[in-house]
CSV table of C-alpha atoms in Angstrom, one decimal:
chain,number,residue,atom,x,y,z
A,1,UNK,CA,-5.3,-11.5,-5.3
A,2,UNK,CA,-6.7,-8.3,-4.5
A,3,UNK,CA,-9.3,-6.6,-6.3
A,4,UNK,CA,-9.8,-2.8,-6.0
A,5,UNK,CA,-12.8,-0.7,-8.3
A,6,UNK,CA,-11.3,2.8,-8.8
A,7,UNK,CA,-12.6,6.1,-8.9
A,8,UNK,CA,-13.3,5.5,-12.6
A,9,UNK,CA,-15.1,2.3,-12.1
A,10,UNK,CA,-12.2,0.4,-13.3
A,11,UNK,CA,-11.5,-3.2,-12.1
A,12,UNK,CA,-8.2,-3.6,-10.8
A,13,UNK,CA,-6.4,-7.0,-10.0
A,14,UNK,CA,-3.2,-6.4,-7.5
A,15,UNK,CA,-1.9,-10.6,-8.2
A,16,UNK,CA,0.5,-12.9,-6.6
A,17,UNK,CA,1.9,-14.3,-9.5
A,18,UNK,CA,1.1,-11.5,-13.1
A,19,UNK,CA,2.2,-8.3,-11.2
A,20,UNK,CA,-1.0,-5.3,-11.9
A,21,UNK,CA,-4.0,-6.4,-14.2
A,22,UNK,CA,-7.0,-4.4,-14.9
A,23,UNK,CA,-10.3,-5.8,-16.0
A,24,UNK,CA,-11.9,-5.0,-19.3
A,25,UNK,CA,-15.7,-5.0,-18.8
A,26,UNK,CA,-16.7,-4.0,-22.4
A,27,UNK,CA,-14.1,-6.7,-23.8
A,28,UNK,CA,-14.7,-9.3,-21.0
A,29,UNK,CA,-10.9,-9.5,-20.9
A,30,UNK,CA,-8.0,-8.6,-18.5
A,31,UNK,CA,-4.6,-6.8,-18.8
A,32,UNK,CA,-1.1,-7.1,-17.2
A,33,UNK,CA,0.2,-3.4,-16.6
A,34,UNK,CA,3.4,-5.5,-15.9
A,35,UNK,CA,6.9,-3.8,-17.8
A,36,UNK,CA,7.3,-5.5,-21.1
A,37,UNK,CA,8.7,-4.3,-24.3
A,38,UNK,CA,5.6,-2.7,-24.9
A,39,UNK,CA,5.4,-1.1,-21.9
A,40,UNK,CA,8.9,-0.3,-20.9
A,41,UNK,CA,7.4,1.8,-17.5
A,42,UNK,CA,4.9,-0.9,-16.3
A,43,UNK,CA,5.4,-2.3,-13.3
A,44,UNK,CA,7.5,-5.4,-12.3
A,45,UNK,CA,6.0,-8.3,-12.4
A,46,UNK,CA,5.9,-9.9,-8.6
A,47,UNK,CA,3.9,-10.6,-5.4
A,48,UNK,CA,1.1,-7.4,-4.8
A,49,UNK,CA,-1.1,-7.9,-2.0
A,50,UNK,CA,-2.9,-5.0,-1.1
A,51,UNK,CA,-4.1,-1.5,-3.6
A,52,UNK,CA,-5.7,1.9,-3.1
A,53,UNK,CA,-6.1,4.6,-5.5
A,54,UNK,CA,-5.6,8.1,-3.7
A,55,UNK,CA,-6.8,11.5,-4.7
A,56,UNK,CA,-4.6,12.3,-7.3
A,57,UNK,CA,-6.4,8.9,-9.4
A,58,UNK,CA,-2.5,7.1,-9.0
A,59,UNK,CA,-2.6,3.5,-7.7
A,60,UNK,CA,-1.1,2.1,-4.7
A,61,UNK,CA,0.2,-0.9,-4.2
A,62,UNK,CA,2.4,-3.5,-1.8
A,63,UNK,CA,4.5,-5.8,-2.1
A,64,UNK,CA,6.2,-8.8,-0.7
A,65,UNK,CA,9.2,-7.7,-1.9
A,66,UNK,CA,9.3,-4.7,-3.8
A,67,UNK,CA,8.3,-2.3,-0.8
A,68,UNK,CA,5.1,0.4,-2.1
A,69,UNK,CA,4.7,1.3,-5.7
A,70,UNK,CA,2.5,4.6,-7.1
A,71,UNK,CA,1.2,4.0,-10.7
A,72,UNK,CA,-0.3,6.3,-13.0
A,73,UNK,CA,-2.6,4.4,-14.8
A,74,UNK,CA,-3.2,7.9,-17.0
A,75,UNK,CA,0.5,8.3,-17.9
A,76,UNK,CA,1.2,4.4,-17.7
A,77,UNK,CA,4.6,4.8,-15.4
A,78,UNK,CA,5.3,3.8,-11.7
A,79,UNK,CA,7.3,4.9,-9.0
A,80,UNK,CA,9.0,2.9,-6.7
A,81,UNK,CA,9.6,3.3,-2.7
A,82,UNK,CA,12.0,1.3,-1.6
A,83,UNK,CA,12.7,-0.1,1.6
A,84,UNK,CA,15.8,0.7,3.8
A,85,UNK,CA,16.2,0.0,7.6
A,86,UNK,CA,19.5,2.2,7.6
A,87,UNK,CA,17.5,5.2,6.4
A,88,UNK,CA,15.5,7.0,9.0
A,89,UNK,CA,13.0,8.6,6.0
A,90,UNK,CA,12.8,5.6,4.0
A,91,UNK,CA,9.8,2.5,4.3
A,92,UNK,CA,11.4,-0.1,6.8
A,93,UNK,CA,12.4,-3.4,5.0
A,94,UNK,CA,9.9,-5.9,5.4
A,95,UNK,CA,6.6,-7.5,3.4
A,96,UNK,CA,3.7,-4.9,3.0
A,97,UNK,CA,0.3,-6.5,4.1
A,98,UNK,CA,-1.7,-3.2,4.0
A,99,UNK,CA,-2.4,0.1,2.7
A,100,UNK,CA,-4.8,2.8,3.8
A,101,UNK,CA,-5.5,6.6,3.1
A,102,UNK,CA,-5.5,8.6,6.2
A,103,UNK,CA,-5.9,12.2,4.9
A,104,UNK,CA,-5.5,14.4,1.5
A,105,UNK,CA,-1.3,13.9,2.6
A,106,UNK,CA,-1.0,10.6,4.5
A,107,UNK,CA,-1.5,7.1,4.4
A,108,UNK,CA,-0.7,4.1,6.2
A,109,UNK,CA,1.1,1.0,5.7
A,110,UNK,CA,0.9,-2.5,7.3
A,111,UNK,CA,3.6,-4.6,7.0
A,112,UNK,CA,5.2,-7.5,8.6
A,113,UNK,CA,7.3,-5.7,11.0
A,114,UNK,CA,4.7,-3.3,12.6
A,115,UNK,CA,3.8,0.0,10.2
A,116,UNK,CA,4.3,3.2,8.7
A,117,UNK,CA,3.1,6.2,7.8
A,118,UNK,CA,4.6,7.8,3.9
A,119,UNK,CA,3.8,11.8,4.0
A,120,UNK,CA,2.9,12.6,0.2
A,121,UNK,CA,3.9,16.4,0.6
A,122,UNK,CA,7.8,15.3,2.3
A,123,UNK,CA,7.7,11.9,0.3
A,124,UNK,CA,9.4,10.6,3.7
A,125,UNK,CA,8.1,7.5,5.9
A,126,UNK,CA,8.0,7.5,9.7
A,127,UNK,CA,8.5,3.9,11.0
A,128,UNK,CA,6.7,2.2,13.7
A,129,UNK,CA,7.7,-1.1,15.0
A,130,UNK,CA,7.2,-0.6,19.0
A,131,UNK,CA,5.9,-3.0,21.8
A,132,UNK,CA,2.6,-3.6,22.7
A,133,UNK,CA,1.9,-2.5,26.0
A,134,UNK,CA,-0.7,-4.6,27.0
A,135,UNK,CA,0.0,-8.3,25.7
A,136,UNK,CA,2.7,-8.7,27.6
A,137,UNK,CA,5.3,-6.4,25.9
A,138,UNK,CA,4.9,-8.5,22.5
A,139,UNK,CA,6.4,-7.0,19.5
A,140,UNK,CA,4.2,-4.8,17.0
A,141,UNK,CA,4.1,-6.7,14.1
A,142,UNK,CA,2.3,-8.3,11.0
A,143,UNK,CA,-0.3,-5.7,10.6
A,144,UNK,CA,-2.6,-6.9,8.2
A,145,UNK,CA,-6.0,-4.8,8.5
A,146,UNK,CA,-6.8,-0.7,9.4
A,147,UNK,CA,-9.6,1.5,9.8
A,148,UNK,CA,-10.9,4.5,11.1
A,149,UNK,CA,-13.7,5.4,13.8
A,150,UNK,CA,-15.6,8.4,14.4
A,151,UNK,CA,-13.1,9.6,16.5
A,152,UNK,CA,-10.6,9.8,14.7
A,153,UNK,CA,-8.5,6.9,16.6
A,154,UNK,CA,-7.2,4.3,14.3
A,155,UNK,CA,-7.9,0.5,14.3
A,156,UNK,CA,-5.2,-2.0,13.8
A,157,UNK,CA,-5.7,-6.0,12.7
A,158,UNK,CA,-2.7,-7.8,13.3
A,159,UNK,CA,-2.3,-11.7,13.0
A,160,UNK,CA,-1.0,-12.6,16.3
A,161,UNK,CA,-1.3,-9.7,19.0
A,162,UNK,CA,-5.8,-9.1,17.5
A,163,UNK,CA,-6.7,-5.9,17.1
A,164,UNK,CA,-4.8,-2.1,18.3
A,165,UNK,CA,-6.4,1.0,18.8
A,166,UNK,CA,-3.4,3.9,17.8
A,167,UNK,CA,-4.2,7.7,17.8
């Protein structure tokens, strides 16, 4: 599991097995945000690995095989991206590992199968899977880790080819 504290210093629990849970300090108790009859608009229960909230307070998360879901934990509904690898503007298919914020209209996601970057404004992905040019012309994939330096380049952990610089 992967726990995220929001801007609202809310707990949130992004789970393998009970889909989106929050934390209840005050009650010592945790919630499933997972769709139920209660809450018709929750999200379905599966396999979340990775969560971010971004400026507009929705949370983001991936999945192993649900592609990248936006929740509004205000309004209590979520929005699903789908993946395609037929569609140029749609998240390639393939297990997310990742997500990261790169500006007020961009953000990056890791997956098995290299990465890509969603544009909030369009709502379109561009896809990355390319070669590395240095290892030997190995594949681009199973990125699992990013951040950001202070010059603007961005840092890339993948499991197999270590760590990328992209700009």
């Amino acid at each position: 599991p992967k726990i995220y504290k929001d801007h609202q210093n809310r707990f949130w629990i992004a789970t393998t097995h009970y889909g989106l849970c929050e934390y209840l300090i005050s009650k010592d108790s945790i919630i499933s945000h997972s769709n139920s009859d209660l809450l018709p608009y929750g999200i379905q229960t599966g396999s979340m690995v990775c969560i971010f909230q971004d400026r507009q307070d929705n949370l983001w998360l991936g999945t192993r095989e649900q592609g990248v879901i936006r929740f509004n934990p205000v309004r209590q509904c979520a929005f699903f991206y789908d993946q395609d690898d037929y569609q140029k503007a749609k998240l390639q298919k393939s297990p997310i590992n990742e997500l990261f914020q790169i500006d007020k209209h961009n953000a990056l996601i890791g997956s098995q199968n290299g990465f890509s970057i969603f544009n909030t404004t369009s709502k379109t992905f561009t896809n990355y899977k390319g070669e590395a040019k240095n290892k030997q012309n190995n594949y681009l994939k199973s990125i699992t880790t990013f951040n950001k330096d202070l010059q603007g380049n961005y840092w890339l952990g993948t499991s197999g080819l270590g760590i990328m610089k992209w700009n």
